GROMACS .gro file of C-alpha atoms in nm:
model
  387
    1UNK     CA    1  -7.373   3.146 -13.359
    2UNK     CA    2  -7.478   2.804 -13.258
    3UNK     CA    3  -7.778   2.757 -12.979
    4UNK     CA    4  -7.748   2.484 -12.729
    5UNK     CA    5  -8.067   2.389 -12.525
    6UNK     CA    6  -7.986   2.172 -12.185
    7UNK     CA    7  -8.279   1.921 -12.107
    8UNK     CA    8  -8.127   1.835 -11.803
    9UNK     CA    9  -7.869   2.051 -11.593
   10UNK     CA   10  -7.548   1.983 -11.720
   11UNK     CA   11  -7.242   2.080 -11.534
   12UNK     CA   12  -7.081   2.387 -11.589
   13UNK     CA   13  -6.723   2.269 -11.646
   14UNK     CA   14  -6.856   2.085 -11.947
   15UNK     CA   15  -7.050   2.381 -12.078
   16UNK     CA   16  -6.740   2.606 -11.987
   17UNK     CA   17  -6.576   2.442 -12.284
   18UNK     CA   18  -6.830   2.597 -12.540
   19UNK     CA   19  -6.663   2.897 -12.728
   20UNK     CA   20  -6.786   3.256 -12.773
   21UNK     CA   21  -6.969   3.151 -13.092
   22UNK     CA   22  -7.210   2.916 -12.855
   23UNK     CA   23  -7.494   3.060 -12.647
   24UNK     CA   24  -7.738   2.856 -12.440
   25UNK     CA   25  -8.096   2.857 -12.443
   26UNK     CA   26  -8.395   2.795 -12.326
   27UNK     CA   27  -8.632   2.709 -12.604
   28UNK     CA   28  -8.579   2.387 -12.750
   29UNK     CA   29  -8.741   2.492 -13.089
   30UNK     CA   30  -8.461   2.734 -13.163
   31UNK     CA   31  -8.127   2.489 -13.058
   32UNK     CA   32  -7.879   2.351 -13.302
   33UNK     CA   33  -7.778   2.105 -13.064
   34UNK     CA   34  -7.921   1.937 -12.711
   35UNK     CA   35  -7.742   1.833 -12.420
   36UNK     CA   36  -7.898   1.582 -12.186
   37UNK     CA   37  -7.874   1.312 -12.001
   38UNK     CA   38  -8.210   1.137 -11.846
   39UNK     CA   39  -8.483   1.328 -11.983
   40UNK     CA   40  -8.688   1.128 -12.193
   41UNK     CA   41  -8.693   1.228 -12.537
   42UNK     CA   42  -8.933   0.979 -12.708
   43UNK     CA   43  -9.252   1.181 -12.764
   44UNK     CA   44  -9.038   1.518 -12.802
   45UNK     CA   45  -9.120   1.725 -13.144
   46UNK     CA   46  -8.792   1.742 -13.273
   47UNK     CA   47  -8.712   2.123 -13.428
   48UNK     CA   48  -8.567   2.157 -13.809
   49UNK     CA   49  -8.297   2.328 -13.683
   50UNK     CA   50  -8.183   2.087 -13.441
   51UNK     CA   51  -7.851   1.934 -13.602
   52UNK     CA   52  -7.742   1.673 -13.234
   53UNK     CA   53  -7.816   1.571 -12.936
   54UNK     CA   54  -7.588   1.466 -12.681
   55UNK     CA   55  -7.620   1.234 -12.399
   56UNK     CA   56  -7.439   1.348 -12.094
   57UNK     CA   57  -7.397   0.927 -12.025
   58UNK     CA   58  -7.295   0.625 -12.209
   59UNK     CA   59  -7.723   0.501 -12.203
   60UNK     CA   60  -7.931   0.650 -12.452
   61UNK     CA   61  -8.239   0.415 -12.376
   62UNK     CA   62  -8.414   0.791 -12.321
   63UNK     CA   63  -8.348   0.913 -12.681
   64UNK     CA   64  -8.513   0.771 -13.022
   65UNK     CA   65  -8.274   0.670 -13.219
   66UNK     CA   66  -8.455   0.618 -13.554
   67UNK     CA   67  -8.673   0.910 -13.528
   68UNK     CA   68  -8.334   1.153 -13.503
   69UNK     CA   69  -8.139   0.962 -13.748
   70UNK     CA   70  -8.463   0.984 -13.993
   71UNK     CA   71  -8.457   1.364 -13.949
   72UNK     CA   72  -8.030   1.385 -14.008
   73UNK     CA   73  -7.996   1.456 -13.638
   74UNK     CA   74  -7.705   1.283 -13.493
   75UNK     CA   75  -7.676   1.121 -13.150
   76UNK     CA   76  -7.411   1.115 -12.951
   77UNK     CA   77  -7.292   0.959 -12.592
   78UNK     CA   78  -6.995   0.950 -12.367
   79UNK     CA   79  -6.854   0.635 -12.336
   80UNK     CA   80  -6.576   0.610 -12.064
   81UNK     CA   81  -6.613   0.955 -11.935
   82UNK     CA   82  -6.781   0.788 -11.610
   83UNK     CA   83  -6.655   0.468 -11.595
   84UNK     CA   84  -6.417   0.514 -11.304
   85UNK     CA   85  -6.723   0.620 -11.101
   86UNK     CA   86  -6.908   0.285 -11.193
   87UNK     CA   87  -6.595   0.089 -11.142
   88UNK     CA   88  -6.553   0.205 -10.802
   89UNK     CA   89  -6.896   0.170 -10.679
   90UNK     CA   90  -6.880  -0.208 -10.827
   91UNK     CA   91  -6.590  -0.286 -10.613
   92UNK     CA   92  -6.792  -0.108 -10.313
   93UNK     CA   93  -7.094  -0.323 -10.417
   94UNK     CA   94  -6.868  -0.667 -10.389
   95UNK     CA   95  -6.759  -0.568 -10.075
   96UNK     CA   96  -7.165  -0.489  -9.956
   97UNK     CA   97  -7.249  -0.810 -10.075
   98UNK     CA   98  -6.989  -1.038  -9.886
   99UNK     CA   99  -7.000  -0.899  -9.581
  100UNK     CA  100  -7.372  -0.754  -9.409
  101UNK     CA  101  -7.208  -0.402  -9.317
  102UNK     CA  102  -7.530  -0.294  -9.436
  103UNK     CA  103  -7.720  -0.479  -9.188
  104UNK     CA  104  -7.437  -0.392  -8.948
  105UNK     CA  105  -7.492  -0.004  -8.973
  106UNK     CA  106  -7.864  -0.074  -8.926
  107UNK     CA  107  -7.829  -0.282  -8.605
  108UNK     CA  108  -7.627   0.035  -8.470
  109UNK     CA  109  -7.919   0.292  -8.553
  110UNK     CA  110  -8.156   0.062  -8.369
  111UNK     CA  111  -7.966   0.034  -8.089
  112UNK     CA  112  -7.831   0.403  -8.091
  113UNK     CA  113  -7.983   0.482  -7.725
  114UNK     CA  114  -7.840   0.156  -7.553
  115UNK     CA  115  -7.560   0.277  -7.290
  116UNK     CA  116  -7.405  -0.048  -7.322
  117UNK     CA  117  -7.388  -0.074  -7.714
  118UNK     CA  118  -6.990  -0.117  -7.711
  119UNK     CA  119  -7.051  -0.435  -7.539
  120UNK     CA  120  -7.358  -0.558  -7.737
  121UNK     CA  121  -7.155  -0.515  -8.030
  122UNK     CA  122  -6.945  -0.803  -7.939
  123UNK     CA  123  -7.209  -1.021  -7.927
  124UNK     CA  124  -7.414  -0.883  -8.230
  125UNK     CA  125  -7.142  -0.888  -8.450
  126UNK     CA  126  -7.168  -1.200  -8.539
  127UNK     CA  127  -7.426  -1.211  -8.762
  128UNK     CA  128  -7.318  -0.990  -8.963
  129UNK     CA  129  -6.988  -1.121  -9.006
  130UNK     CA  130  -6.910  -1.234  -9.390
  131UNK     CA  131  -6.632  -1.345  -9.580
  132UNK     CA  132  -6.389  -1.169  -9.781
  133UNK     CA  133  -6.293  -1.128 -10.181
  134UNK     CA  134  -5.962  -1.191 -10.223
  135UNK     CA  135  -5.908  -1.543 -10.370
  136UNK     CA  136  -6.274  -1.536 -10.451
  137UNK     CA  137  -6.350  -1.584 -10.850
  138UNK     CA  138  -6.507  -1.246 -11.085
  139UNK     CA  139  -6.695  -1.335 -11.419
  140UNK     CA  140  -6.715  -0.994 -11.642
  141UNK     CA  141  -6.971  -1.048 -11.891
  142UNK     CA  142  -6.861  -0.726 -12.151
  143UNK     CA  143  -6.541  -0.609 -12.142
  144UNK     CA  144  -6.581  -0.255 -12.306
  145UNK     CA  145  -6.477   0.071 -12.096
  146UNK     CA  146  -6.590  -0.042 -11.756
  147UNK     CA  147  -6.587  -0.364 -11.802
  148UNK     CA  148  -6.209  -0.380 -11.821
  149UNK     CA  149  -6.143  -0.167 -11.556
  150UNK     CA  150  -6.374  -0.351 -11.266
  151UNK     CA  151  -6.144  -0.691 -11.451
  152UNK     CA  152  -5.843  -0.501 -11.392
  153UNK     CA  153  -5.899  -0.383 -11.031
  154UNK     CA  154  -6.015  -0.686 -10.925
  155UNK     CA  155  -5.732  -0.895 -11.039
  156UNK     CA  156  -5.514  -0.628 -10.831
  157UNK     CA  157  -5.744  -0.711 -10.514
  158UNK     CA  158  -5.647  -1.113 -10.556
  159UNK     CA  159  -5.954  -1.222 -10.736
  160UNK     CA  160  -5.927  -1.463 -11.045
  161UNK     CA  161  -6.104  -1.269 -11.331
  162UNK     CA  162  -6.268  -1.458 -11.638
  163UNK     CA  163  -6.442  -1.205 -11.893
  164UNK     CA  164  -6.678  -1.293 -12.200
  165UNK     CA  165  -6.716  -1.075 -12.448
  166UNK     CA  166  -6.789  -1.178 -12.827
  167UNK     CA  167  -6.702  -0.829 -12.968
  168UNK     CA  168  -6.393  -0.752 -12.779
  169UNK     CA  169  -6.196  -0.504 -12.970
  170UNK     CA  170  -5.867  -0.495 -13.016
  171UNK     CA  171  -5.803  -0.167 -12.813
  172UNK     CA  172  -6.027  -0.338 -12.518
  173UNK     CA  173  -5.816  -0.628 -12.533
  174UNK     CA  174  -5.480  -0.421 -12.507
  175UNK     CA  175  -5.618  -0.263 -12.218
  176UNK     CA  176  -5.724  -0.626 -11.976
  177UNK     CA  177  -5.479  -0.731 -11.757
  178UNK     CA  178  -5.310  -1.049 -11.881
  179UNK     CA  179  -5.409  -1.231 -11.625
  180UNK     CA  180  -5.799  -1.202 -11.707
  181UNK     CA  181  -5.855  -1.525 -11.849
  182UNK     CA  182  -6.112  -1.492 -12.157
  183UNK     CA  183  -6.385  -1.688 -12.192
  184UNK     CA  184  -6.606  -1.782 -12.552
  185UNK     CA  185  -6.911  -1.948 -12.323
  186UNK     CA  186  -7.058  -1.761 -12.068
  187UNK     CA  187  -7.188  -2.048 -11.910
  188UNK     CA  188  -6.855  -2.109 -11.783
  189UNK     CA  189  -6.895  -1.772 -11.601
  190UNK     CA  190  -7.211  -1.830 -11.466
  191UNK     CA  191  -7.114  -2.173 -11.331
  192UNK     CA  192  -6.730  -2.111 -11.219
  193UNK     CA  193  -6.769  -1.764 -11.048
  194UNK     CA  194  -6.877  -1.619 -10.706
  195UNK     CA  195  -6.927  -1.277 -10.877
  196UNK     CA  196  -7.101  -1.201 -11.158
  197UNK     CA  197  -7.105  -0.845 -11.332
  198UNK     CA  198  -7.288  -0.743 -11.627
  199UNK     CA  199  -7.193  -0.520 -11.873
  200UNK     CA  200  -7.345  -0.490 -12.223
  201UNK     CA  201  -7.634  -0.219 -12.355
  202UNK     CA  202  -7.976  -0.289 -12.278
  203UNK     CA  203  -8.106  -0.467 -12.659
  204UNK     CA  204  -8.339  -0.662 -12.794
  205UNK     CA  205  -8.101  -0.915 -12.809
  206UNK     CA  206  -7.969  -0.913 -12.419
  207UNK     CA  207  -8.289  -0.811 -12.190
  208UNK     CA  208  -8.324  -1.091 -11.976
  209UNK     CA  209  -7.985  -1.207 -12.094
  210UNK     CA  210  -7.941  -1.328 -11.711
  211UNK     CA  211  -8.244  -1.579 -11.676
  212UNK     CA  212  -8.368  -1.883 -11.509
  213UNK     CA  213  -8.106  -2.091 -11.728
  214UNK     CA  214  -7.823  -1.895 -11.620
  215UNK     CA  215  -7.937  -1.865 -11.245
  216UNK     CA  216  -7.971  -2.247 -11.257
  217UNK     CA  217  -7.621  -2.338 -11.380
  218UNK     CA  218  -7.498  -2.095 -11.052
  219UNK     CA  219  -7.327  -2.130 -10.739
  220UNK     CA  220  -7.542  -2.134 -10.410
  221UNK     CA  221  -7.302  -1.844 -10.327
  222UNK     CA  222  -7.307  -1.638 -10.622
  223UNK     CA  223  -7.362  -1.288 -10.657
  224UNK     CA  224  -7.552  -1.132 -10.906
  225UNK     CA  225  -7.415  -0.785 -10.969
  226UNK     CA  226  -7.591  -0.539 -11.192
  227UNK     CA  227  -7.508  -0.209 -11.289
  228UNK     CA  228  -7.546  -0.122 -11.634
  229UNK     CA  229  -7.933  -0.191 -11.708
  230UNK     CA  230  -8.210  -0.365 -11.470
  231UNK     CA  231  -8.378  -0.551 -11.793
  232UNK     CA  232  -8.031  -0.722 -11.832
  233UNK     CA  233  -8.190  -0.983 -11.534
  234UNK     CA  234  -8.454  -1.151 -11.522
  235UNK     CA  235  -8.493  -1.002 -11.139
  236UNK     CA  236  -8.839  -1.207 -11.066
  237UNK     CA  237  -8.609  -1.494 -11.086
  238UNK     CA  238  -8.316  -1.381 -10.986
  239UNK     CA  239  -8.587  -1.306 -10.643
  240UNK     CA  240  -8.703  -1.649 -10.633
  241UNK     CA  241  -8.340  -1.807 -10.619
  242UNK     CA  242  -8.281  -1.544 -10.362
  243UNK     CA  243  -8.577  -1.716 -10.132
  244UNK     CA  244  -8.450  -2.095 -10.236
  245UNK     CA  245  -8.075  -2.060 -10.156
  246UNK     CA  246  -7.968  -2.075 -10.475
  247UNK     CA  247  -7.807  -1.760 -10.464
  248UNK     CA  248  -7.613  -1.562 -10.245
  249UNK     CA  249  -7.700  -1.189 -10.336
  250UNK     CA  250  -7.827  -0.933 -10.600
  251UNK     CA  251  -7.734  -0.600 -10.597
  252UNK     CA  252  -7.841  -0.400 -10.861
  253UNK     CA  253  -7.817   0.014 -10.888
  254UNK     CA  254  -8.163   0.037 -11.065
  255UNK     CA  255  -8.456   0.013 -10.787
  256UNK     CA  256  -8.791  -0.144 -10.888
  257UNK     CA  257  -9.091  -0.341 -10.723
  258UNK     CA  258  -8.927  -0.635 -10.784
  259UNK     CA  259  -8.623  -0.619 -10.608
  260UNK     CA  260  -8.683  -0.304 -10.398
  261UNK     CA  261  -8.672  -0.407 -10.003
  262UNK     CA  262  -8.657  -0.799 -10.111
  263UNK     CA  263  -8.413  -1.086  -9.842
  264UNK     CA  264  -8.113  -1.085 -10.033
  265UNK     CA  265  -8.151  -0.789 -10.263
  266UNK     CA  266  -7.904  -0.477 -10.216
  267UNK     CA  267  -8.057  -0.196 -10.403
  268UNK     CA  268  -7.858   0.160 -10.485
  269UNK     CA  269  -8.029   0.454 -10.636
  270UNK     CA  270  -7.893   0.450 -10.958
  271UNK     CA  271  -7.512   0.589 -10.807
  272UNK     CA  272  -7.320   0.447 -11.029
  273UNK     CA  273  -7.140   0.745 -11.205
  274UNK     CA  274  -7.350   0.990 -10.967
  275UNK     CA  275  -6.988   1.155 -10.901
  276UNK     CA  276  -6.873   1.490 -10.962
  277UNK     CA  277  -6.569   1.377 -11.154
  278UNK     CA  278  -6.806   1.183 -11.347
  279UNK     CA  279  -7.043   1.465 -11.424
  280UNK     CA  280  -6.803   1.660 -11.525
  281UNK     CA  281  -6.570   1.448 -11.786
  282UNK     CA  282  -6.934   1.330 -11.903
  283UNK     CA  283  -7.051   1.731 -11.977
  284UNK     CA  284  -6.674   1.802 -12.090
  285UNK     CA  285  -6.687   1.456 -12.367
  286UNK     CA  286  -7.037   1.587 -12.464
  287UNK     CA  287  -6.963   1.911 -12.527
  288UNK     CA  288  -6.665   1.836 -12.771
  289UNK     CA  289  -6.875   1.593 -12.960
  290UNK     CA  290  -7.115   1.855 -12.994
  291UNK     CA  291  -6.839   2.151 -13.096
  292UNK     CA  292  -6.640   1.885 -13.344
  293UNK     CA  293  -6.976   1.804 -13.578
  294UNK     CA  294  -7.139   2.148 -13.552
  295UNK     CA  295  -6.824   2.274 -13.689
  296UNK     CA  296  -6.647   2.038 -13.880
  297UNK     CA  297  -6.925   1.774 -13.937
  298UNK     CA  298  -6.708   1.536 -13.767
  299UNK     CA  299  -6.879   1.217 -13.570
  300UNK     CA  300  -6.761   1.061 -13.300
  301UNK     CA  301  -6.943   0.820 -13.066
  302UNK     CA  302  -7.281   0.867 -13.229
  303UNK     CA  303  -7.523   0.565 -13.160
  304UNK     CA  304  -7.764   0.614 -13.462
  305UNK     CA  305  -7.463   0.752 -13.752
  306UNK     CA  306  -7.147   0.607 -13.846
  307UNK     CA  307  -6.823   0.707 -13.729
  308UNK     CA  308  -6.603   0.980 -13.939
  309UNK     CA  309  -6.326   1.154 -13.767
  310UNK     CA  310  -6.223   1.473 -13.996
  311UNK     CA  311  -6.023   1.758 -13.953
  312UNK     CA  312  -6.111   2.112 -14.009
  313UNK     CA  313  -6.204   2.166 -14.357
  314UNK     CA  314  -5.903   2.306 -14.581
  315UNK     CA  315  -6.048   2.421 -14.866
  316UNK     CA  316  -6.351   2.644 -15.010
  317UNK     CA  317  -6.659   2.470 -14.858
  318UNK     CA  318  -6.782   2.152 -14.699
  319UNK     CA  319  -7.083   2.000 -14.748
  320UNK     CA  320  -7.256   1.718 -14.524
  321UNK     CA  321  -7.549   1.463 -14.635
  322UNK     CA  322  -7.720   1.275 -14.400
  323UNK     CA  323  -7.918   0.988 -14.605
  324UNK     CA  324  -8.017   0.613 -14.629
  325UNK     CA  325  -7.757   0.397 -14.704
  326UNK     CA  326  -7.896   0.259 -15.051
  327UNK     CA  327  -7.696   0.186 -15.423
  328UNK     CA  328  -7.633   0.474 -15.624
  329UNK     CA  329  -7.637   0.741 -15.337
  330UNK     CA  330  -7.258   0.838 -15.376
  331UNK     CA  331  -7.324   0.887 -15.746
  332UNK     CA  332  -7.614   1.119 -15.711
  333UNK     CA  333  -7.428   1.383 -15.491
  334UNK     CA  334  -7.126   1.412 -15.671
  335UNK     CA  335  -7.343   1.462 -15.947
  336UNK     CA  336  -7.494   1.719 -15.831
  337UNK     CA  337  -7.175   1.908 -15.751
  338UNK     CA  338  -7.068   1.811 -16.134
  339UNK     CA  339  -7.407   1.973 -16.215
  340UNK     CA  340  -7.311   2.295 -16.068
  341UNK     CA  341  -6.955   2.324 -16.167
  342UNK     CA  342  -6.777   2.259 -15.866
  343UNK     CA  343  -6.505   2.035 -15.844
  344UNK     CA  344  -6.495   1.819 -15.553
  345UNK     CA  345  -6.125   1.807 -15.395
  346UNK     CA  346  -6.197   1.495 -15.111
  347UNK     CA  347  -6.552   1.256 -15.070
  348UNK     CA  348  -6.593   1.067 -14.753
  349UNK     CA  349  -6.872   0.818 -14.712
  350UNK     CA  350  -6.917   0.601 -14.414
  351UNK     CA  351  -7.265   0.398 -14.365
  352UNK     CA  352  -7.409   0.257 -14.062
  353UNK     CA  353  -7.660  -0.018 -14.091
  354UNK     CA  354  -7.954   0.151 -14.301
  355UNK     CA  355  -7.819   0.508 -14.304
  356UNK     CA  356  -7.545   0.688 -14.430
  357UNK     CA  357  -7.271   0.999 -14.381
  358UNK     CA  358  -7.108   1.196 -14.671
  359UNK     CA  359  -6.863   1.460 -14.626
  360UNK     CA  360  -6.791   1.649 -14.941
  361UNK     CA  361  -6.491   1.916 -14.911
  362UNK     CA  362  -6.495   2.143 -15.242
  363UNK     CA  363  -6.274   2.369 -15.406
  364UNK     CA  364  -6.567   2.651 -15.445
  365UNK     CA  365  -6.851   2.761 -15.233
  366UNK     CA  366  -7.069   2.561 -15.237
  367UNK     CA  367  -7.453   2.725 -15.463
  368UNK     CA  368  -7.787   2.716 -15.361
  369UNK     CA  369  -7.849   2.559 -15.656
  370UNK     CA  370  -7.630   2.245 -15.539
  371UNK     CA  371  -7.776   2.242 -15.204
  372UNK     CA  372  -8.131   2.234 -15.336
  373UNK     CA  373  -8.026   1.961 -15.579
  374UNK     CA  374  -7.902   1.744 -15.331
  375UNK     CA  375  -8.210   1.836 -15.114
  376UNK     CA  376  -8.414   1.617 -15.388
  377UNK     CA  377  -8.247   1.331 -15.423
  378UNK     CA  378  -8.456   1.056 -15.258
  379UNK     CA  379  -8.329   0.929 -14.972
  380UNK     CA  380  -8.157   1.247 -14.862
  381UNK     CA  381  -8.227   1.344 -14.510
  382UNK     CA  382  -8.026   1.633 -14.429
  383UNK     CA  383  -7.815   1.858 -14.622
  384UNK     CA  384  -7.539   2.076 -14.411
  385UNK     CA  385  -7.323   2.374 -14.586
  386UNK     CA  386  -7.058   2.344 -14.303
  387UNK     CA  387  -6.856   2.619 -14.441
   0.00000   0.00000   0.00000
């Protein structure tokens, strides 16, 4: 029986998918695996019997990465599941930004009580009038999972799309619209385009990514558009251009003091993938990543392990070691399966940065004696006796 703790409600057609040999509960100390999605997890004891955690969401800023992988918990997120949601409220946010409906709908609660709004309108309208986004020009900066698909959709609404993405994979690529014209400089999307959308994880590496530099080298009617993380831009400056003229708009979906209530600033509550559909695929994807390692000590979209897509096991047992990725490591378990007489019908070792996976599938059960000897070996953080 394996225990699943929810830090967060998670929706019930994703935990519908968990099978008889799956109960839920409430103590965290006791679960095998955690489902979440924005509870903070940083300063969270983690149990010895909790084998995963995953994140109802493609973020996992909430979750501590080192500590878990340090421990042999694996992390895991959905990416994709709620992409359609995100796409969809980009496009809406392109559309907020061009034209003031915003300010529109305002001027008609303020003047609610006026028997003569209809005619008012007329006159009113005006200032809120905008312009519109076909034939206007979209820079994507990341083209993973929604990347593509705000690329894609936009090209289908007239724009001209150019994307930048260093890492684009070859399955990202097949999915882009050939008409998306890819760029290796992102300047040329911050000076060339009227939109600009951000896509890429929140690191060390991008915070800020969208500075004073990048601001400068804009058009005076560009539009900053930021959904994925608010460190991603520099919003202090992004504020100050704002008050200049130097830019046309930022929306972003993540509120703070900076931007919050600011000329020029359109700020959603973090609605991005707050959809039902997206919920639910999110809970669903968890759920199976959860199922697929807790039984056959397959990983798949982990952020802190390597991938290694397996099958059910076939034969006698299968063992799992979670351990640094240092020389010698592979040697040392199948030694100690050697040491206890077992032959070892398949080894599969994938490593990830400084840590490691190894699935062993073996023609006998596997001893206590072989799971305490692997136990020892330095550098060993987890030992699982699948079956």
């Amino acid at each position: 029986m394996y225990r699943i703790h929810c830090l967060n409600p998670i929706s019930k057609v994703g935990l519908n998918h968990l099978p008889e040999n799956y109960s839920l509960t409430d103590s965290a100390a006791e679960a095998d695996g955690i489902l979440v999605r924005s509870a903070v997890m940083h300063d969270m004891e983690m149990p010895e019997s909790l084998l995963a955690v995953a994140r109802a969401g493609a973020g996992y800023n909430n979750i501590p990465l080192e500590k878990c992988a340090q421990k042999g918990i694996v992390v895991f997120n959905t990416p994709g599941a709620n992409a359609n949601g995100v796409k969809e409220i980009i496009i809406a946010a392109m559309l907020l930004a061009s034209r003031d409906i915003v300010g529109g709908i305002e001027w008609v609660k303020e003047n609610q009580s006026d028997p003569a709004i209809a005619k008012a309108t007329e006159k009113a309208k005006k200032a809120f009038a905008g312009t519109e986004i076909m034939g206007k020009t979209l820079g994507v900066i990341g083209l993973g999972a929604i990347g593509a698909m705000v690329a894609n959709v936009a090209e289908q609404l007239g724009m001209t799309v150019m994307g930048y993405d260093p890492f684009l994979s070859v399955d990202a690529a097949w999915k882009l619209s050939h008409s998306v014209k890819h760029v290796t400089d992102v300047n040329e999307i911050y000076s060339n385009c009227d939109f600009i959308t951000i896509h890429v994880p929140a690191m060390d590496s991008t915070k800020g990514m969208i500075g004073k530099e990048a601001i400068a080298l804009m058009k005076p009617n560009a539009v900053i558009l930021n959904f994925a993380r608010d460190v991603l831009c520099d919003e202090q400056a992004a504020v100050e251009a704002l008050a200049e003229g130097r830019i046309r708009r930022y929306v972003s979906d993540f509120p703070t003091p900076v931007t919050s209530g600011k000329p020029g600033c359109i700020v959603i509550p973090h609605l991005g993938a707050s959809t039902e559909e997206s919920e639910d695929n999110c809970a669903v994807m968890a759920v199976k990543e959860l199922q697929d390692y807790l039984e056959n000590g397959s990983i798949v979209n982990s952020v802190n392990y390597p991938r290694c897509e397996v099958g059910p096991c076939r034969t006698a047992s299968r063992v799992a070691v979670l351990h640094r990725n240092v020389a010698g490591m592979l040697t040392a378990i199948t030694t100690c399966a050697a040491d206890a007489g077992i032959n070892i019908a398949e080894v599969v070792n994938k490593s990830r940065d400084e840590v490691a996976y190894t699935l062993i599938d073996l023609d006998q059960k596997a001893t206590a004696q072989m799971v305490e000897s692997l136990n020892a070996i330095p550098g060993v953080f987890r030992v699982r006796v699948i079956q």
